[in-house]
C-alpha positions as protocol buffer text, in pm:
chain_id: "A"
residue {
  index: 1
  type: TYR
  ca { x: -1410 y: -2059 z: -750 }
}
residue {
  index: 2
  type: ASP
  ca { x: -1698 y: -2186 z: -1027 }
}
residue {
  index: 3
  type: PHE
  ca { x: -1653 y: -2074 z: -1347 }
}
residue {
  index: 4
  type: ALA
  ca { x: -2055 y: -1977 z: -1346 }
}
residue {
  index: 5
  type: SER
  ca { x: -2033 y: -1696 z: -1076 }
}
residue {
  index: 6
  type: THR
  ca { x: -1969 y: -1350 z: -1196 }
}
residue {
  index: 7
  type: LEU
  ca { x: -1820 y: -1304 z: -852 }
}
residue {
  index: 8
  type: CYS
  ca { x: -1605 y: -1537 z: -888 }
}
residue {
  index: 9
  type: TYR
  ca { x: -1475 y: -1394 z: -1294 }
}
residue {
  index: 10
  type: VAL
  ca { x: -1423 y: -1040 z: -1060 }
}
residue {
  index: 11
  type: ALA
  ca { x: -1213 y: -1190 z: -831 }
}
residue {
  index: 12
  type: HIS
  ca { x: -1001 y: -1359 z: -1091 }
}
residue {
  index: 13
  type: ARG
  ca { x: -925 y: -1055 z: -1239 }
}
residue {
  index: 14
  type: VAL
  ca { x: -896 y: -857 z: -912 }
}
residue {
  index: 15
  type: PHE
  ca { x: -643 y: -1110 z: -803 }
}
residue {
  index: 16
  type: ALA
  ca { x: -454 y: -1064 z: -1135 }
}
residue {
  index: 17
  type: ASP
  ca { x: -397 y: -720 z: -1031 }
}
residue {
  index: 18
  type: LEU
  ca { x: -278 y: -803 z: -677 }
}
residue {
  index: 19
  type: GLU
  ca { x: 11 y: -1012 z: -794 }
}
residue {
  index: 20
  type: PRO
  ca { x: 260 y: -804 z: -690 }
}
residue {
  index: 21
  type: GLU
  ca { x: 156 y: -683 z: -389 }
}
residue {
  index: 22
  type: LEU
  ca { x: 61 y: -1074 z: -288 }
}
residue {
  index: 23
  type: ALA
  ca { x: 410 y: -1163 z: -432 }
}
residue {
  index: 24
  type: ALA
  ca { x: 541 y: -881 z: -206 }
}
residue {
  index: 25
  type: LEU
  ca { x: 396 y: -1051 z: 133 }
}
residue {
  index: 26
  type: GLY
  ca { x: 485 y: -1410 z: -34 }
}
residue {
  index: 27
  type: ILE
  ca { x: 204 y: -1535 z: -80 }
}
residue {
  index: 28
  type: ALA
  ca { x: 78 y: -1734 z: -387 }
}
residue {
  index: 29
  type: LEU
  ca { x: -313 y: -1820 z: -465 }
}
residue {
  index: 30
  type: GLU
  ca { x: -375 y: -2148 z: -513 }
}
residue {
  index: 31
  type: TRP
  ca { x: -703 y: -2161 z: -728 }
}
residue {
  index: 32
  type: GLN
  ca { x: -921 y: -2444 z: -645 }
}
residue {
  index: 33
  type: PRO
  ca { x: -1236 y: -2525 z: -849 }
}
residue {
  index: 34
  type: LEU
  ca { x: -1538 y: -2563 z: -659 }
}
residue {
  index: 35
  type: ASP
  ca { x: -1903 y: -2679 z: -798 }
}
residue {
  index: 36
  type: LEU
  ca { x: -2145 y: -2392 z: -587 }
}
residue {
  index: 37
  type: SER
  ca { x: -2481 y: -2570 z: -758 }
}
residue {
  index: 38
  type: GLU
  ca { x: -2345 y: -2912 z: -535 }
}
residue {
  index: 39
  type: LEU
  ca { x: -2188 y: -2683 z: -281 }
}
residue {
  index: 40
  type: LEU
  ca { x: -2539 y: -2462 z: -202 }
}
residue {
  index: 41
  type: GLY
  ca { x: -2794 y: -2662 z: -393 }
}
residue {
  index: 42
  type: TRP
  ca { x: -2828 y: -2392 z: -648 }
}
residue {
  index: 43
  type: PRO
  ca { x: -3027 y: -2551 z: -946 }
}
residue {
  index: 44
  type: ARG
  ca { x: -2849 y: -2536 z: -1278 }
}
residue {
  index: 45
  type: GLY
  ca { x: -3021 y: -2396 z: -1604 }
}
residue {
  index: 46
  type: VAL
  ca { x: -3242 y: -2165 z: -1447 }
}
residue {
  index: 47
  type: LEU
  ca { x: -3298 y: -1753 z: -1435 }
}
residue {
  index: 48
  type: VAL
  ca { x: -3057 y: -1595 z: -1160 }
}
residue {
  index: 49
  type: ASP
  ca { x: -3228 y: -1408 z: -908 }
}
residue {
  index: 50
  type: GLU
  ca { x: -3266 y: -1040 z: -987 }
}
residue {
  index: 51
  type: ALA
  ca { x: -3092 y: -887 z: -640 }
}
residue {
  index: 52
  type: ARG
  ca { x: -2800 y: -1154 z: -705 }
}
residue {
  index: 53
  type: LEU
  ca { x: -2737 y: -987 z: -1090 }
}
residue {
  index: 54
  type: SER
  ca { x: -2778 y: -676 z: -947 }
}
residue {
  index: 55
  type: ASN
  ca { x: -2528 y: -722 z: -649 }
}
residue {
  index: 56
  type: ALA
  ca { x: -2320 y: -894 z: -902 }
}
residue {
  index: 57
  type: GLU
  ca { x: -2325 y: -594 z: -1109 }
}
residue {
  index: 58
  type: ARG
  ca { x: -2253 y: -350 z: -824 }
}
residue {
  index: 59
  type: VAL
  ca { x: -1933 y: -560 z: -707 }
}
residue {
  index: 60
  type: ALA
  ca { x: -1776 y: -559 z: -1076 }
}
residue {
  index: 61
  type: LEU
  ca { x: -1868 y: -179 z: -1088 }
}
residue {
  index: 62
  type: GLU
  ca { x: -1689 y: -79 z: -763 }
}
residue {
  index: 63
  type: PHE
  ca { x: -1371 y: -318 z: -881 }
}
residue {
  index: 64
  type: GLY
  ca { x: -1385 y: -174 z: -1248 }
}
residue {
  index: 65
  type: VAL
  ca { x: -1404 y: -490 z: -1382 }
}
residue {
  index: 66
  type: ALA
  ca { x: -1656 y: -453 z: -1694 }
}
residue {
  index: 67
  type: VAL
  ca { x: -1857 y: -764 z: -1720 }
}
residue {
  index: 68
  type: ARG
  ca { x: -2232 y: -867 z: -1714 }
}
residue {
  index: 69
  type: PRO
  ca { x: -2345 y: -1120 z: -1526 }
}
residue {
  index: 70
  type: LEU
  ca { x: -2470 y: -1490 z: -1673 }
}
residue {
  index: 71
  type: PRO
  ca { x: -2827 y: -1414 z: -1637 }
}
residue {
  index: 72
  type: VAL
  ca { x: -2895 y: -1825 z: -1640 }
}
residue {
  index: 73
  type: TRP
  ca { x: -2689 y: -2035 z: -1394 }
}
residue {
  index: 74
  type: PRO
  ca { x: -2481 y: -2258 z: -1628 }
}
residue {
  index: 75
  type: ASP
  ca { x: -2384 y: -2598 z: -1552 }
}
residue {
  index: 76
  type: SER
  ca { x: -2015 y: -2532 z: -1511 }
}
residue {
  index: 77
  type: ARG
  ca { x: -1874 y: -2930 z: -1426 }
}
residue {
  index: 78
  type: GLU
  ca { x: -1699 y: -3013 z: -1764 }
}
residue {
  index: 79
  type: ALA
  ca { x: -1496 y: -2719 z: -1738 }
}
residue {
  index: 80
  type: LEU
  ca { x: -1414 y: -2746 z: -1299 }
}
residue {
  index: 81
  type: ALA
  ca { x: -1322 y: -3107 z: -1437 }
}
residue {
  index: 82
  type: ALA
  ca { x: -1133 y: -3045 z: -1658 }
}
residue {
  index: 83
  type: VAL
  ca { x: -890 y: -2788 z: -1491 }
}
residue {
  index: 84
  type: LEU
  ca { x: -893 y: -3002 z: -1191 }
}
residue {
  index: 85
  type: ALA
  ca { x: -755 y: -3256 z: -1420 }
}
residue {
  index: 86
  type: LEU
  ca { x: -499 y: -3024 z: -1554 }
}
residue {
  index: 87
  type: GLY
  ca { x: -320 y: -2995 z: -1144 }
}
residue {
  index: 88
  type: ARG
  ca { x: -146 y: -2726 z: -1057 }
}
residue {
  index: 89
  type: GLY
  ca { x: 17 y: -2503 z: -1280 }
}
residue {
  index: 90
  type: PRO
  ca { x: 104 y: -2323 z: -1611 }
}
residue {
  index: 91
  type: ARG
  ca { x: -151 y: -2494 z: -1800 }
}
residue {
  index: 92
  type: SER
  ca { x: -418 y: -2483 z: -1535 }
}
residue {
  index: 93
  type: GLU
  ca { x: -384 y: -2125 z: -1501 }
}
residue {
  index: 94
  type: ALA
  ca { x: -405 y: -2068 z: -1910 }
}
residue {
  index: 95
  type: PHE
  ca { x: -706 y: -2310 z: -1874 }
}
residue {
  index: 96
  type: ARG
  ca { x: -900 y: -2123 z: -1601 }
}
residue {
  index: 97
  type: GLU
  ca { x: -837 y: -1763 z: -1783 }
}
residue {
  index: 98
  type: ARG
  ca { x: -920 y: -1944 z: -2137 }
}
residue {
  index: 99
  type: VAL
  ca { x: -1251 y: -2051 z: -1983 }
}
residue {
  index: 100
  type: PHE
  ca { x: -1323 y: -1735 z: -1773 }
}
residue {
  index: 101
  type: ALA
  ca { x: -1256 y: -1516 z: -2092 }
}
residue {
  index: 102
  type: ALA
  ca { x: -1507 y: -1769 z: -2289 }
}
residue {
  index: 103
  type: ALA
  ca { x: -1816 y: -1728 z: -2043 }
}
residue {
  index: 104
  type: PHE
  ca { x: -1748 y: -1384 z: -1946 }
}
residue {
  index: 105
  type: GLU
  ca { x: -1581 y: -1221 z: -2235 }
}
residue {
  index: 106
  type: GLU
  ca { x: -1684 y: -1431 z: -2560 }
}
residue {
  index: 107
  type: ARG
  ca { x: -2073 y: -1472 z: -2409 }
}
residue {
  index: 108
  type: VAL
  ca { x: -2028 y: -1856 z: -2465 }
}
residue {
  index: 109
  type: GLU
  ca { x: -2237 y: -2095 z: -2278 }
}
residue {
  index: 110
  type: LEU
  ca { x: -2018 y: -2289 z: -2094 }
}
residue {
  index: 111
  type: ASP
  ca { x: -2289 y: -2595 z: -2078 }
}
residue {
  index: 112
  type: GLU
  ca { x: -2339 y: -2622 z: -2480 }
}
residue {
  index: 113
  type: PRO
  ca { x: -2166 y: -2914 z: -2599 }
}
residue {
  index: 114
  type: GLY
  ca { x: -1787 y: -2926 z: -2723 }
}
residue {
  index: 115
  type: VAL
  ca { x: -1750 y: -2594 z: -2525 }
}
residue {
  index: 116
  type: VAL
  ca { x: -1470 y: -2732 z: -2308 }
}
residue {
  index: 117
  type: ALA
  ca { x: -1289 y: -2909 z: -2578 }
}
residue {
  index: 118
  type: ARG
  ca { x: -1249 y: -2617 z: -2769 }
}
residue {
  index: 119
  type: CYS
  ca { x: -1115 y: -2367 z: -2460 }
}
residue {
  index: 120
  type: ALA
  ca { x: -877 y: -2716 z: -2469 }
}
residue {
  index: 121
  type: ARG
  ca { x: -803 y: -2725 z: -2821 }
}
residue {
  index: 122
  type: ASP
  ca { x: -734 y: -2314 z: -2802 }
}
residue {
  index: 123
  type: LEU
  ca { x: -454 y: -2418 z: -2570 }
}
residue {
  index: 124
  type: GLY
  ca { x: -372 y: -2718 z: -2735 }
}
residue {
  index: 125
  type: ILE
  ca { x: -478 y: -2942 z: -2448 }
}
residue {
  index: 126
  type: VAL
  ca { x: -612 y: -3264 z: -2480 }
}
residue {
  index: 127
  type: PHE
  ca { x: -786 y: -3468 z: -2196 }
}
residue {
  index: 128
  type: ASP
  ca { x: -779 y: -3836 z: -2111 }
}
residue {
  index: 129
  type: PRO
  ca { x: -1150 y: -3926 z: -2068 }
}
residue {
  index: 130
  type: ARG
  ca { x: -1021 y: -4135 z: -1735 }
}
residue {
  index: 131
  type: GLU
  ca { x: -852 y: -3866 z: -1574 }
}
residue {
  index: 132
  type: LEU
  ca { x: -1174 y: -3634 z: -1636 }
}
residue {
  index: 133
  type: GLU
  ca { x: -1405 y: -3897 z: -1480 }
}
residue {
  index: 134
  type: ASP
  ca { x: -1169 y: -3874 z: -1177 }
}
residue {
  index: 135
  type: ALA
  ca { x: -1154 y: -3538 z: -1148 }
}
residue {
  index: 136
  type: ARG
  ca { x: -1504 y: -3548 z: -1165 }
}
residue {
  index: 137
  type: VAL
  ca { x: -1523 y: -3735 z: -859 }
}
residue {
  index: 138
  type: ALA
  ca { x: -1267 y: -3513 z: -701 }
}
residue {
  index: 139
  type: LEU
  ca { x: -1524 y: -3202 z: -764 }
}
residue {
  index: 140
  type: GLU
  ca { x: -1799 y: -3400 z: -574 }
}
residue {
  index: 141
  type: VAL
  ca { x: -1556 y: -3480 z: -305 }
}
residue {
  index: 142
  type: GLY
  ca { x: -1414 y: -3110 z: -271 }
}
residue {
  index: 143
  type: ALA
  ca { x: -1753 y: -2948 z: -246 }
}
residue {
  index: 144
  type: SER
  ca { x: -1837 y: -3137 z: 81 }
}
residue {
  index: 145
  type: ARG
  ca { x: -1455 y: -3122 z: 225 }
}
residue {
  index: 146
  type: ALA
  ca { x: -1565 y: -2717 z: 162 }
}
residue {
  index: 147
  type: SER
  ca { x: -1848 y: -2720 z: 304 }
}
residue {
  index: 148
  type: ASP
  ca { x: -1697 y: -2878 z: 634 }
}
residue {
  index: 149
  type: GLU
  ca { x: -1389 y: -2633 z: 644 }
}
residue {
  index: 150
  type: GLY
  ca { x: -1710 y: -2344 z: 595 }
}
residue {
  index: 151
  type: VAL
  ca { x: -1717 y: -2252 z: 290 }
}
residue {
  index: 152
  type: THR
  ca { x: -2080 y: -2109 z: 236 }
}
residue {
  index: 153
  type: GLY
  ca { x: -2021 y: -1888 z: -135 }
}
residue {
  index: 154
  type: LEU
  ca { x: -1736 y: -1810 z: -362 }
}
residue {
  index: 155
  type: PRO
  ca { x: -1480 y: -1653 z: -426 }
}
residue {
  index: 156
  type: THR
  ca { x: -1371 y: -1748 z: -61 }
}
residue {
  index: 157
  type: ILE
  ca { x: -998 y: -1740 z: 48 }
}
residue {
  index: 158
  type: MET
  ca { x: -900 y: -1989 z: 306 }
}
residue {
  index: 159
  type: LEU
  ca { x: -618 y: -1861 z: 496 }
}
residue {
  index: 160
  type: ASP
  ca { x: -533 y: -2181 z: 649 }
}
residue {
  index: 161
  type: THR
  ca { x: -865 y: -2302 z: 784 }
}
residue {
  index: 162
  type: PHE
  ca { x: -1000 y: -1947 z: 831 }
}
residue {
  index: 163
  type: PRO
  ca { x: -1250 y: -1890 z: 527 }
}
residue {
  index: 164
  type: PHE
  ca { x: -1206 y: -1539 z: 404 }
}
residue {
  index: 165
  type: PRO
  ca { x: -1549 y: -1533 z: 197 }
}
residue {
  index: 166
  type: GLY
  ca { x: -1633 y: -1254 z: -74 }
}
residue {
  index: 167
  type: VAL
  ca { x: -1466 y: -998 z: -317 }
}
residue {
  index: 168
  type: GLN
  ca { x: -1356 y: -767 z: -71 }
}
residue {
  index: 169
  type: SER
  ca { x: -1186 y: -418 z: -132 }
}
residue {
  index: 170
  type: ARG
  ca { x: -873 y: -384 z: -247 }
}
residue {
  index: 171
  type: GLN
  ca { x: -762 y: -223 z: 133 }
}
residue {
  index: 172
  type: THR
  ca { x: -943 y: -502 z: 311 }
}
residue {
  index: 173
  type: THR
  ca { x: -797 y: -773 z: 95 }
}
residue {
  index: 174
  type: LEU
  ca { x: -417 y: -657 z: 122 }
}
residue {
  index: 175
  type: LEU
  ca { x: -474 y: -559 z: 499 }
}
residue {
  index: 176
  type: VAL
  ca { x: -616 y: -919 z: 618 }
}
residue {
  index: 177
  type: LEU
  ca { x: -375 y: -1122 z: 379 }
}
residue {
  index: 178
  type: GLU
  ca { x: -66 y: -921 z: 516 }
}
residue {
  index: 179
  type: ARG
  ca { x: -173 y: -979 z: 862 }
}
residue {
  index: 180
  type: TRP
  ca { x: -209 y: -1348 z: 775 }
}
residue {
  index: 181
  type: ALA
  ca { x: 98 y: -1371 z: 611 }
}
residue {
  index: 182
  type: ARG
  ca { x: 323 y: -1222 z: 916 }
}
residue {
  index: 183
  type: ARG
  ca { x: 115 y: -1395 z: 1169 }
}
residue {
  index: 184
  type: SER
  ca { x: 197 y: -1721 z: 938 }
}
residue {
  index: 185
  type: ARG
  ca { x: 555 y: -1641 z: 966 }
}
residue {
  index: 186
  type: ALA
  ca { x: 604 y: -1573 z: 1337 }
}
residue {
  index: 187
  type: ALA
  ca { x: 411 y: -1936 z: 1395 }
}
residue {
  index: 188
  type: LYS
  ca { x: 704 y: -2114 z: 1204 }
}
């Protein structure tokens, strides 16, 4: 996911609603921050194409997620590196929620100075600058790795080595994940 992406925000909300079904399938999502600008070469700080805005609005409406797409593609690297620095777990999950809420509900511009630090302070999180620098490097490496793995956009669910891109309908998502879980259990 990328905090800059409206579709990733929609996926964040949709998968929160799917948690009971995913748990019943024995599936736990591991959210991985990824810089779409690095992955796809999208320029930061420019107006988002009208067709992309319309598509994001359509998808959000289909899933019942109230959101207005961000009209300008922000530089989300600081927020993505911060969540990488947190690693996996409850603090990372809370920070991901806080940043998505700031960007898409409060309409705070992610690339304004101090925004990421404020989101962290809201949760009582203090970052070590060295850890953040290491996370920035890991973010760049992650984009290259994702490209090698066939990721061509976000959100993407990686089912072992198979990329399952986009936000699909609830039924389609659950069918694909159920089939994947069944095959994974059978292979063990």
